Amino acid sequence: MTYFFQLVVSGVVVGSIYALSALGFVLIYKSSRVLNIAHGQIIAGGAFIVYALTVWAGVPIILSFLASMVITFFLAMSVERVFLRRLIGEPIISVIMVTIGLMSIIDGVIYFTPFGSMNYSFPEFLPSTPISMGGVSISWTQLVGVLITFILIGAFSWFFKRSTIGVSMRAVSDDQLASMSVGISVPKVFGLAWAMAGLSAAAAGGIIGNITGLNFETLRAFGITVFPVVILGGLDSIIGAVVAGIIMGLIQQFAAGYLDGNWGLNGTADVLPYIILLVILLFKPHGLFGTHEIERV
Amino acid sequence: MKRKYHRLWIVAMAVGLALAFMAPVQAAETYQLGLSLAITGPTSDAGNPYSKGAEDYIRFVNETKVLGDAKVDCPIRDDMYETAVTKRNFEDFLDQEMVLFLSYATGANQALAQDFNEVKIPVIPASMDKSLVGMSEYIFLPIASYSHQYVGVAEYVAKNHKGGGVPKVAAFIHPSAFGRAPLEDFKAAVAAGLKLDLVEVVEHGKDLDNSALLQRLQSKGVQYVLCQTVQSPVATLLNDAQRLGMTAASFGEAGKITFMGAHYTGGNDLISLAGSAAEGYYWTTAYHVTSEKGPWTDWQLDMAKKYERDDKTANSHNYACGMMAAQVAVEAIRRTREAGQEVTSATLYETLNQMNGDKAFESLAAVGPVTYGPGDHMGVDTVQLYVVKDGAFQSEGEPFKPEFIK
């Protein structure tokens, strides 16, 4: 039973980090219906900013973590302002192509820095002794990661439900024309959505980097790794990202724990999420919590 | 008098013209190499310092006139770990009359092996996949293959395992040709009598948490995990094992797991990624590491300082790998010139094949001499086992030749 509970804890940890990583996709899609393909690069960028501030500038790591979120907030907002603002009203595929271009540009910029080809790791700032209860253990790094994830997701949920700006963003997501007619600035909402996605990506990068170390290839791959999570939860649902993230985390851990290495199976933890994704999408094409839009003719 | 001056003028012109024609001949004594590798993209954490090692060594050769007035030109191109780009780079280098190719990835070398055979050009790869030398007689591995290194750690397990029974091991490998490279030889070694029980082969993904994997392996009685991948996944595995209290405090500690691996799993980057979890990690390579002082490592650090490389590059074993690949190429050129032969792909191939016996090349970068012959295209035959103690890799025993590998 300890084995089972360890898998549950590990699944929730991994799933929470997936959820936080997926949040950036959801925030942008929720307001602008755009898929940001460069999300993995922003995750990596956030992690590198934390490292640069902490190790090179000597800023305490907690402050670096917060500063990296602020920096990526404004960087992502600038990206929207410079590259994407002009594309409002253009076909979605054009916007997605721009994000693909953006991905290459950010890759290129990071390759110019030492982070593009060197491994780094954050200085140890949490106790290395894990927390153990009844044979089930969780490291401080993981625990702090989960806590930050839930705090941020809670904050974003509150923001969208209770704050005026959040409600405006939801309104823009529902109907841009109607929103403009009541005085909501759609371009500003898009900018804010990108900024918030940047902020959440930096948080995800900081947490993932603390677990895996800072390797650009590993970090940017999370932009793709969390894609099944986003689709499963529903592209425009924050709660969907959380639920789907944890489902995926649990599936991966149970697959690795009970299937891999048995009956000649191997690598099921990597494949099973996609199989389940396909099956669920057969029955719920908009994901578990995605908005099912009905067009009346 | 006027006629005399006219003659002198003609002689001076003739001498001038002769010198003008001779000058390009002198300038033409530049030997063209080519290096294509992943400076960006997957595995660039290894490729980047490797490229700097090769670049610095070639600069050193030209600046200190190791080849007299002759120069070596070695353009370095990023292939982003993509075989198609490697092939394009290789063909461009051939257009520049390259005489020896410094290549990189296992997959790209496998894909280009036929091209090497057709062009008949000697190739020194960064990959140490043993199968490469079977695919092309023009490939010369600089050091012992992944198979040798991997079987080397396995032999250490078999010899030093405490407690009864056959030690149970698991293979933790990269999901690629590079990761799978030593598996067949490892299985052959077990079939040939190496007393180990291979319980499971794990091709890892991009895992954030290896709890399930580690607990599964422990439930199957696995005591040793042998890695053939890059540092980052090993670091995550080590961190998780430490968190779960599974890491052996000493080699082969009963009920715990001892982690070990081949060339690209270790080095200083592993320690910086895994921190204290790297303690007790066993690693084989054929290179000297800068955590141990010696003539080579002192020189390596001096070179890095001379060419203003950062500390990470200076202390990377991949920096030494790049240097040594260039070193072998330059040594082959030097010997060919010394023999009075024209430096071409064919003569370099012959020179490399004669690099054995009293003509073995002592590069100092590795723990043994580089020896090649018509039936032996693996440079350094011995491997060195290192173990992380007090945050640094330290030698464990003497360099050795794995016995269970052909």
XYZ file of C-alpha atoms in Angstrom:
703
model
C 0.000 0.000 0.000
C 2.941 2.328 0.706
C 3.973 1.791 -2.896
C 0.519 2.850 -4.084
C 0.497 5.977 -1.932
C 3.990 6.928 -3.051
C 2.779 6.730 -6.640
C -0.224 8.908 -5.754
C 1.993 11.544 -4.108
C 4.451 11.482 -7.021
C 1.578 11.666 -9.486
C 0.083 14.695 -7.751
C 3.489 16.407 -7.623
C 4.194 15.830 -11.305
C 0.598 16.634 -12.220
C 0.657 19.941 -10.348
C 3.765 21.016 -12.203
C 2.130 19.990 -15.474
C -0.900 22.071 -14.498
C 1.213 25.146 -13.807
C 3.100 24.657 -17.065
C -0.192 24.241 -18.932
C -1.653 27.365 -17.386
C 0.180 29.668 -19.797
C -1.397 27.928 -22.778
C -4.824 28.207 -21.212
C -4.513 31.887 -20.261
C -3.634 32.931 -23.779
C -6.149 30.667 -25.455
C -8.872 31.661 -23.026
C -8.684 35.309 -24.015
C -7.418 35.275 -27.596
C -8.039 31.760 -29.000
C -4.348 31.533 -29.879
C -2.063 28.581 -29.153
C 1.350 29.850 -28.104
C 3.826 27.341 -29.512
C 6.738 29.228 -27.894
C 5.480 28.473 -24.378
C 8.306 25.989 -23.615
C 10.878 28.633 -24.477
C 9.258 31.081 -22.047
C 9.333 28.398 -19.323
C 13.059 27.921 -19.966
C 13.648 31.675 -20.083
C 11.978 32.125 -16.706
C 14.195 29.478 -15.128
C 17.345 31.057 -16.571
C 16.382 34.482 -15.276
C 16.039 33.041 -11.765
C 19.489 31.487 -12.054
C 21.123 34.606 -13.500
C 19.700 36.802 -10.769
C 20.558 34.363 -7.994
C 24.024 33.204 -8.985
C 25.391 35.995 -11.139
C 23.716 38.996 -9.500
C 23.680 37.584 -5.964
C 19.990 38.240 -5.373
C 18.361 35.921 -2.777
C 16.642 33.082 -4.606
C 13.132 33.860 -3.368
C 13.454 37.433 -4.650
C 14.939 36.138 -7.906
C 11.976 33.833 -8.327
C 9.529 36.716 -7.849
C 11.622 39.040 -10.021
C 11.734 36.509 -12.855
C 7.929 36.355 -12.778
C 7.752 40.147 -13.002
C 10.354 40.264 -15.783
C 8.634 37.597 -17.900
C 5.305 39.336 -17.210
C 6.600 42.453 -18.974
C 8.606 40.560 -21.592
C 5.580 38.519 -22.649
C 3.464 41.676 -22.681
C 6.052 43.329 -24.950
C 6.075 40.306 -27.247
C 2.326 40.596 -27.634
C 2.589 44.327 -28.242
C 5.361 44.082 -30.850
C 4.555 40.883 -32.721
C 0.940 39.950 -32.161
C -1.074 43.122 -31.701
C -1.042 43.782 -35.447
C -2.528 40.359 -36.094
C -5.785 40.949 -34.242
C -8.555 39.977 -36.602
C -6.230 37.970 -38.851
C -6.707 34.201 -39.325
C -5.662 32.205 -36.250
C -3.232 30.157 -38.310
C -1.259 33.355 -39.048
C -0.964 34.083 -35.352
C 0.129 30.515 -34.615
C 2.769 30.794 -37.337
C 4.046 33.930 -35.631
C 4.372 32.031 -32.351
C 6.351 29.357 -34.214
C 8.631 32.109 -35.482
C 8.834 33.472 -31.973
C 9.923 30.041 -30.762
C 12.863 30.072 -33.191
C 13.816 33.620 -32.211
C 13.809 32.819 -28.475
C 15.776 29.631 -29.181
C 18.334 31.705 -31.048
C 18.579 34.286 -28.283
C 19.051 31.609 -25.610
C 21.691 29.860 -27.730
C 23.653 33.108 -27.642
C 23.812 32.813 -23.856
C 25.678 30.163 -21.842
C 22.303 28.604 -20.965
C 21.898 27.382 -24.539
C 24.526 24.715 -24.180
C 25.555 24.371 -20.553
C 23.948 22.679 -17.589
C 23.419 24.658 -14.408
C 21.620 24.086 -11.159
C 20.147 26.366 -8.544
C 22.010 26.635 -5.273
C 20.440 24.350 -2.682
C 18.189 26.547 -0.569
C 15.765 23.975 0.816
C 16.546 21.163 3.263
C 17.856 18.110 1.411
C 16.214 15.722 3.889
C 12.846 14.729 2.468
C 9.574 14.749 4.387
C 8.535 11.162 5.062
C 5.272 9.857 6.456
C 4.558 6.158 6.696
C 7.145 5.312 4.095
C 5.841 7.879 1.633
C 8.277 10.675 0.915
C 8.251 14.019 -0.801
C 11.216 16.349 -1.198
C 11.049 19.955 -0.074
C 11.627 21.026 -3.646
C 8.582 19.071 -4.762
C 6.455 20.240 -1.854
C 7.291 23.880 -2.423
C 6.619 23.369 -6.122
C 3.169 21.966 -5.414
C 2.354 24.774 -2.972
C 3.407 27.489 -5.420
C 1.377 25.784 -8.130
C -1.788 25.719 -6.056
C -1.315 29.284 -4.805
C -0.894 30.561 -8.359
C -3.765 28.529 -9.736
C -5.983 29.696 -6.872
C -4.962 33.286 -7.526
C -5.668 33.023 -11.230
C -9.049 31.365 -10.606
C -9.993 34.150 -8.205
C -8.756 36.747 -10.657
C -10.919 35.433 -13.494
C -14.014 34.973 -11.342
C -13.940 37.984 -9.045
C -11.817 40.807 -10.430
C -13.194 43.306 -12.947
C -10.254 42.811 -15.286
C -10.624 39.023 -15.058
C -14.292 39.236 -15.904
C -13.418 41.543 -18.804
C -10.950 38.951 -20.049
C -13.611 36.258 -19.912
C -15.960 38.556 -21.771
C -13.391 39.083 -24.519
C -12.943 35.353 -24.709
C -16.698 34.868 -25.169
C -17.312 37.617 -27.696
C -14.769 40.196 -28.784
C -17.258 42.421 -30.630
C -19.722 42.518 -27.759
C -16.861 43.258 -25.334
C -15.654 46.166 -27.436
C -19.177 47.528 -27.614
C -19.260 47.828 -23.816
C -15.902 49.586 -23.709
C -13.463 46.765 -22.997
C -10.108 47.240 -24.710
C -9.530 43.950 -26.488
C -5.856 44.664 -27.312
C -5.142 45.419 -23.642
C -6.829 42.185 -22.612
C -4.675 40.239 -25.060
C -1.557 41.941 -23.718
C -2.528 41.115 -20.174
C -3.252 37.487 -21.057
C 0.228 37.115 -22.552
C 1.763 38.844 -19.549
C 0.016 36.502 -17.119
C 1.013 33.504 -19.207
C 4.618 34.726 -19.035
C 4.361 35.060 -15.284
C 3.014 31.523 -14.844
C 5.623 30.123 -17.257
C 8.431 31.709 -15.219
C 7.029 30.134 -12.063
C 6.849 26.751 -13.811
C 10.391 27.162 -15.121
C 11.726 27.964 -11.674
C 10.071 24.887 -10.182
C 11.025 22.478 -12.978
C 14.576 23.832 -13.059
C 14.879 23.195 -9.354
C 13.915 19.553 -9.882
C 15.695 18.631 -13.123
C 18.515 21.165 -13.165
C 18.818 23.823 -15.831
C 19.150 22.180 -19.194
C 17.599 24.136 -22.061
C 16.491 21.071 -24.017
C 14.765 19.570 -20.984
C 13.051 22.797 -19.983
C 11.749 23.831 -23.365
C 10.438 20.312 -23.988
C 7.836 20.958 -21.305
C 6.002 23.200 -23.739
C 5.241 20.075 -25.739
C 5.042 17.624 -22.822
C 2.092 19.494 -21.309
C 0.187 19.676 -24.576
C -1.911 16.552 -23.837
C -2.766 18.120 -20.482
C -4.061 21.276 -22.134
C -6.119 19.376 -24.687
C -7.484 16.938 -22.126
C -8.513 19.641 -19.670
C -9.980 21.879 -22.328
C -8.008 24.645 -23.941
C -9.859 27.430 -22.159
C -10.314 25.976 -18.694
C -8.031 26.695 -15.738
C -9.700 24.057 -13.589
C -9.398 21.734 -16.590
C -5.624 22.281 -16.646
C -5.412 21.388 -12.946
C -7.580 18.268 -13.182
C -5.990 17.076 -16.429
C -2.493 17.775 -15.100
C -3.072 15.648 -12.052
C -4.765 12.917 -14.098
C -1.771 12.822 -16.441
C 0.680 12.819 -13.540
C -1.126 9.920 -11.896
C -1.432 7.969 -15.145
C 2.276 8.336 -15.777
C 3.253 7.230 -12.295
C 0.872 4.263 -12.268
C 1.995 3.230 -15.740
C 5.637 3.443 -14.666
C 4.861 1.672 -11.406
C 2.581 -1.133 -12.553
C 2.961 -1.591 -16.323
C 6.552 -0.779 -17.279
C 8.925 -3.658 -16.801
C 6.097 -6.183 -16.782
C 4.734 -8.274 -19.657
C 7.483 -6.929 -21.893
C 6.109 -3.397 -21.619
C 8.379 -0.376 -21.476
C 7.847 3.356 -21.874
C 4.101 3.162 -21.229
C 4.375 6.201 -18.973
C 5.249 8.264 -22.035
C 2.695 6.730 -24.388
C -0.334 6.136 -22.180
C -1.224 9.828 -21.691
C -1.601 10.182 -25.450
C -3.710 7.017 -25.747
C -6.018 8.208 -22.974
C -6.102 11.634 -24.558
C -7.323 10.145 -27.833
C -9.959 8.028 -26.114
C -11.323 10.933 -24.066
C -11.388 13.225 -27.068
C -13.496 10.663 -28.920
C -16.241 11.266 -26.372
C -15.480 14.839 -25.322
C -13.857 16.629 -28.256
C -13.541 19.887 -26.316
C -11.722 18.251 -23.445
C -13.017 17.541 -19.953
C -13.824 21.165 -19.073
C -13.476 23.007 -22.377
C -16.223 25.265 -23.652
C -18.475 23.558 -26.143
C -19.378 26.365 -28.518
C -22.655 26.035 -30.355
C -23.119 28.081 -33.473
C -26.738 28.691 -34.424
C -27.409 29.341 -38.063
C 75.370 49.539 -70.054
C 71.785 49.972 -70.994
C 71.701 46.380 -72.298
C 73.212 45.159 -68.959
C 70.499 46.911 -66.975
C 67.905 45.453 -69.291
C 69.204 41.902 -68.588
C 69.249 42.558 -64.849
C 65.712 43.791 -65.028
C 64.650 40.610 -66.882
C 66.402 38.426 -64.246
C 64.748 40.364 -61.424
C 61.388 39.960 -63.096
C 61.956 36.238 -63.509
C 62.920 35.860 -59.842
C 59.933 37.965 -58.823
C 57.592 35.846 -60.920
C 59.100 32.642 -59.548
C 58.638 33.903 -55.997
C 55.117 34.990 -56.800
C 54.314 31.484 -58.020
C 56.108 29.889 -55.064
C 54.270 31.947 -52.491
C 50.885 30.301 -53.134
C 52.614 26.917 -52.918
C 53.819 27.831 -49.420
C 50.433 29.274 -48.477
C 48.766 26.130 -49.793
C 50.355 24.165 -46.945
C 47.194 24.488 -44.989
C 45.563 21.203 -44.109
C 41.851 21.254 -44.206
C 39.832 19.482 -41.517
C 36.131 19.897 -40.731
C 34.122 19.526 -37.539
C 30.346 19.185 -37.551
C 28.613 18.794 -34.197
C 25.723 19.873 -32.003
C 26.678 23.285 -30.644
C 22.967 23.980 -30.220
C 20.042 21.604 -29.795
C 20.013 18.181 -28.142
C 23.287 17.113 -26.469
C 24.787 20.562 -27.063
C 25.836 20.558 -23.407
C 28.443 18.032 -24.556
C 28.932 19.386 -28.076
C 29.622 22.961 -27.063
C 32.674 22.319 -24.845
C 33.800 19.645 -27.333
C 33.869 22.237 -30.126
C 35.816 24.651 -27.926
C 38.357 21.935 -27.131
C 38.933 21.196 -30.809
C 39.041 24.906 -31.692
C 41.554 25.732 -28.963
C 43.836 22.862 -29.830
C 43.936 23.855 -33.502
C 44.657 27.471 -32.501
C 47.449 26.219 -30.276
C 48.909 24.136 -33.135
C 48.916 27.087 -35.503
C 50.221 29.590 -32.970
C 53.040 27.406 -31.667
C 53.941 26.069 -35.118
C 53.561 22.435 -34.178
C 53.586 21.722 -37.916
C 56.285 24.263 -38.748
C 55.020 26.812 -41.216
C 52.095 24.641 -42.212
C 48.699 25.448 -40.779
C 45.608 23.489 -39.970
C 42.244 24.949 -40.837
C 39.308 23.374 -39.064
C 35.980 25.108 -39.721
C 33.427 24.201 -37.065
C 29.768 23.994 -37.994
C 26.708 23.470 -35.844
C 24.514 20.605 -37.040
C 21.951 20.895 -34.217
C 22.132 17.088 -33.799
C 20.360 16.701 -37.129
C 21.737 14.112 -39.511
C 20.621 15.998 -42.630
C 22.582 19.052 -41.518
C 25.624 16.917 -40.684
C 25.518 15.482 -44.185
C 25.295 18.951 -45.700
C 28.228 20.135 -43.582
C 30.233 17.058 -44.543
C 29.658 17.698 -48.247
C 30.583 21.370 -47.892
C 33.786 20.389 -46.129
C 34.575 17.969 -48.947
C 34.188 20.832 -51.401
C 36.848 22.651 -49.351
C 39.177 19.657 -49.861
C 38.948 18.349 -46.331
C 41.438 15.550 -45.601
C 39.977 14.305 -42.307
C 36.507 14.705 -40.822
C 35.781 15.276 -37.138
C 32.210 14.107 -36.636
C 29.875 13.805 -33.690
C 26.642 11.905 -33.140
C 26.082 8.157 -33.276
C 23.064 8.465 -35.573
C 24.756 10.826 -38.018
C 27.844 8.624 -38.215
C 25.680 5.580 -38.860
C 23.845 7.451 -41.598
C 27.036 8.753 -43.208
C 29.122 5.585 -42.864
C 28.488 4.668 -46.499
C 29.546 8.162 -47.591
C 32.787 7.809 -45.648
C 33.448 4.519 -47.431
C 32.769 6.028 -50.831
C 34.901 9.114 -50.273
C 37.526 7.085 -48.383
C 38.119 9.796 -45.798
C 39.264 9.114 -42.232
C 36.737 10.164 -39.604
C 37.201 10.734 -35.871
C 33.779 10.883 -34.175
C 32.738 12.123 -30.754
C 30.447 9.113 -30.543
C 32.043 5.991 -29.173
C 29.522 3.541 -30.520
C 31.385 0.325 -31.229
C 29.165 -0.551 -34.193
C 30.513 2.455 -36.112
C 33.862 0.792 -36.750
C 32.018 -2.132 -38.263
C 30.050 0.154 -40.569
C 33.006 2.016 -41.992
C 36.669 1.109 -42.011
C 37.396 4.853 -42.138
C 35.977 5.595 -38.675
C 38.545 5.793 -35.876
C 37.107 6.019 -32.352
C 39.403 8.117 -30.142
C 38.879 6.042 -26.999
C 37.273 2.820 -25.776
C 33.711 2.392 -27.024
C 30.542 2.861 -24.993
C 30.350 -0.931 -24.921
C 33.799 -1.158 -23.341
C 32.947 1.494 -20.778
C 29.571 -0.037 -20.000
C 30.873 -3.588 -19.753
C 33.750 -2.138 -17.730
C 31.414 -0.903 -14.978
C 29.480 -4.158 -15.192
C 32.678 -6.138 -14.643
C 33.443 -3.973 -11.640
C 30.019 -4.893 -10.234
C 30.572 -8.603 -10.828
C 34.014 -8.505 -9.190
C 33.165 -6.339 -6.215
C 29.603 -7.331 -5.388
C 29.243 -8.191 -1.732
C 26.738 -10.705 -0.519
C 25.527 -13.872 -2.125
C 23.900 -14.545 -5.430
C 24.254 -13.029 -8.827
C 24.019 -9.233 -8.663
C 20.845 -7.855 -10.206
C 21.265 -4.871 -12.486
C 19.023 -2.585 -14.515
C 20.027 -0.600 -17.580
C 18.897 3.043 -17.617
C 19.413 4.254 -21.163
C 18.729 7.164 -23.500
C 15.896 6.393 -25.955
C 18.145 6.570 -29.016
C 20.814 4.739 -30.982
C 23.348 6.320 -28.610
C 21.577 4.900 -25.547
C 21.104 1.426 -26.987
C 24.655 1.240 -28.368
C 26.258 -0.886 -25.623
C 23.291 -3.127 -24.795
C 24.027 -5.970 -27.214
C 27.643 -6.191 -26.089
C 26.515 -6.083 -22.490
C 24.104 -8.970 -23.081
C 26.825 -10.841 -24.971
C 29.164 -10.361 -22.013
C 26.537 -11.823 -19.682
C 26.033 -14.738 -22.077
C 29.814 -15.216 -22.153
C 29.942 -15.669 -18.399
C 29.837 -12.237 -16.780
C 27.909 -13.042 -13.631
C 25.139 -10.472 -13.694
C 21.391 -10.679 -13.962
C 19.952 -7.981 -16.238
C 16.513 -7.497 -14.704
C 15.216 -4.634 -16.810
C 16.141 -2.187 -19.533
C 14.607 1.241 -18.953
C 14.504 3.763 -21.777
C 13.836 6.963 -19.898
C 11.583 9.857 -20.881
C 11.589 13.438 -19.627
C 10.704 12.443 -16.109
C 10.100 14.880 -13.279
C 9.802 12.099 -10.737
C 11.330 8.632 -10.912
C 9.738 7.293 -7.724
C 7.717 4.649 -9.563
C 10.703 3.470 -11.559
C 13.016 3.302 -8.559
C 10.532 1.508 -6.352
C 9.750 -0.965 -9.099
C 13.442 -1.713 -9.566
C 13.981 -2.097 -5.847
C 10.994 -4.432 -5.570
C 12.689 -6.609 -8.195
C 15.860 -6.724 -6.116
C 17.910 -4.475 -8.409
C 21.064 -3.333 -6.647
C 22.905 -1.639 -9.474
C 21.618 0.749 -12.124
C 23.946 1.137 -15.086
C 23.321 4.319 -17.064
C 24.061 5.081 -20.696
C 22.585 8.511 -21.332
C 23.418 12.174 -20.636
C 23.785 13.894 -17.271
C 20.393 15.552 -16.811
C 18.195 12.421 -16.526
C 20.834 10.754 -14.354
C 20.795 13.769 -12.036
C 16.997 13.563 -11.652
C 17.270 9.823 -10.997
C 19.963 10.359 -8.356
C 17.973 13.123 -6.661
C 14.885 10.918 -6.479
C 16.874 7.968 -5.168
C 18.361 10.171 -2.457
C 14.896 11.444 -1.509
C 13.550 7.900 -1.283
C 16.553 6.816 0.786
C 17.562 4.265 -1.831
C 21.101 5.420 -2.617
C 23.819 3.064 -1.441
C 26.130 4.757 1.054
C 28.955 2.459 -0.056
C 29.430 0.309 -3.136
C 26.911 -2.537 -3.270
C 25.271 -1.758 0.090
C 22.586 -4.387 0.613
C 19.001 -3.223 0.103
C 20.123 -0.029 -1.622
C 20.992 0.907 -5.183
C 24.434 1.816 -6.490
C 24.332 4.023 -9.567
C 26.954 3.806 -12.284
C 27.368 4.917 -15.877
C 29.467 5.459 -18.962
C 31.173 8.499 -20.476
C 28.404 11.060 -21.146
C 26.542 10.348 -17.879
C 29.301 11.744 -15.712
C 31.709 14.619 -15.369
C 31.490 17.826 -13.429
C 28.107 18.728 -14.892
C 26.558 15.744 -13.149
C 27.833 16.995 -9.820
C 26.513 20.487 -10.449
C 23.106 19.099 -11.443
C 22.715 16.435 -8.767
C 24.623 18.078 -5.915
C 25.030 15.823 -2.898
C 22.927 13.107 -4.576
C 25.869 12.452 -6.918
C 28.000 11.125 -4.011
C 28.947 7.509 -4.670
C 28.179 7.637 -8.401
C 30.572 5.384 -10.356
C 31.604 6.453 -13.819
C 33.869 5.146 -16.567
C 35.641 7.131 -19.223
C 39.088 7.053 -20.733
C 39.884 10.706 -20.035
C 41.660 12.346 -17.145
C 39.410 14.681 -15.177
C 40.409 18.051 -13.778
C 39.397 17.095 -10.254
C 42.675 15.135 -10.222
C 45.887 17.042 -10.813
C 48.257 15.770 -13.466
C 50.309 16.911 -16.467
C 47.331 16.760 -18.820
C 44.761 18.382 -16.556
C 47.192 21.203 -15.689
C 47.760 21.764 -19.387
C 44.037 21.574 -20.133
C 43.341 24.268 -17.548
C 46.200 26.401 -18.882
C 44.826 26.122 -22.405
C 41.364 27.087 -21.234
C 42.829 30.086 -19.434
C 44.936 31.063 -22.452
C 41.886 31.059 -24.697
C 39.661 32.686 -22.052
C 37.245 29.831 -21.539
C 34.933 29.868 -18.540
C 35.416 27.522 -15.596
C 32.681 25.149 -16.682
C 34.268 24.627 -20.090
C 37.761 24.432 -18.624
C 36.743 21.617 -16.299
C 34.557 19.727 -18.734
C 35.759 16.308 -19.842
C 34.054 17.081 -23.152
C 36.513 19.952 -23.611
C 39.276 17.340 -23.260
C 37.455 15.058 -25.747
C 37.401 17.807 -28.367
C 41.057 18.553 -27.778
C 42.029 14.934 -28.088
C 40.108 14.380 -31.336
C 41.941 17.353 -32.844
C 45.189 16.127 -31.310
C 44.932 12.731 -33.033
C 44.143 14.408 -36.365
C 47.110 16.795 -36.073
C 49.425 13.994 -34.980
C 48.432 11.999 -38.057
C 49.226 15.029 -40.237
C 52.561 15.549 -38.480
C 53.608 11.923 -38.944
C 52.551 11.890 -42.575
C 54.622 14.995 -43.262
C 57.540 13.548 -41.337
C 57.409 10.468 -43.551
C 57.778 12.787 -46.534
C 54.345 11.989 -47.853
C 51.769 14.360 -49.203
C 48.975 14.878 -46.687
C 45.819 13.420 -48.204
C 42.903 11.400 -46.903
C 44.599 8.245 -48.164
C 47.958 8.923 -46.507
C 46.300 10.009 -43.255
C 44.303 6.783 -43.286
C 47.526 4.822 -43.670
C 49.251 6.816 -40.931
C 46.397 6.249 -38.507
C 46.431 2.533 -39.234
C 50.130 2.439 -38.362
C 49.623 4.193 -35.041
C 50.467 1.177 -32.866
C 53.363 -0.599 -31.152
C 56.258 1.828 -30.837
C 54.256 4.247 -32.998
C 51.362 4.408 -30.530
C 50.358 7.983 -29.793
C 50.578 9.136 -26.189
C 48.139 12.024 -26.082
C 48.184 12.409 -22.282
C 44.498 13.405 -22.381
C 43.496 9.792 -21.845
C 44.547 7.080 -19.440
C 46.295 5.078 -22.156
C 47.942 5.531 -25.547
C 45.992 5.809 -28.791
C 46.568 2.687 -30.836
C 45.061 1.907 -34.221
C 45.675 -0.837 -36.721
C 43.936 -2.282 -39.755
C 41.739 -4.438 -37.504
C 41.601 -2.067 -34.547
C 39.939 1.321 -34.909
C 39.408 1.951 -31.230
C 42.042 4.376 -29.936
C 42.586 4.106 -26.196
C 41.869 0.541 -25.121
C 41.731 1.079 -21.373
C 39.071 2.740 -19.260
C 39.286 4.390 -15.862
C 36.671 4.057 -13.165
C 35.911 7.188 -11.147
C 33.652 7.656 -8.162
C 32.227 10.853 -6.675
C 33.762 11.481 -3.242
C 33.364 14.774 -1.396
C 31.815 16.414 -4.436
C 34.495 15.455 -6.984
C 35.274 12.549 -9.282
C 38.219 10.538 -7.971
C 39.994 7.554 -9.533
C 38.990 4.148 -8.288
C 41.803 1.697 -8.994
C 43.961 1.646 -12.102
C 42.952 1.901 -15.763
C 41.809 -1.496 -17.032
C 40.754 -3.344 -20.159
C 37.321 -4.935 -19.943
C 37.712 -8.697 -20.328
C 34.243 -9.668 -21.441
C 34.174 -7.784 -24.675
C 35.553 -8.636 -28.067
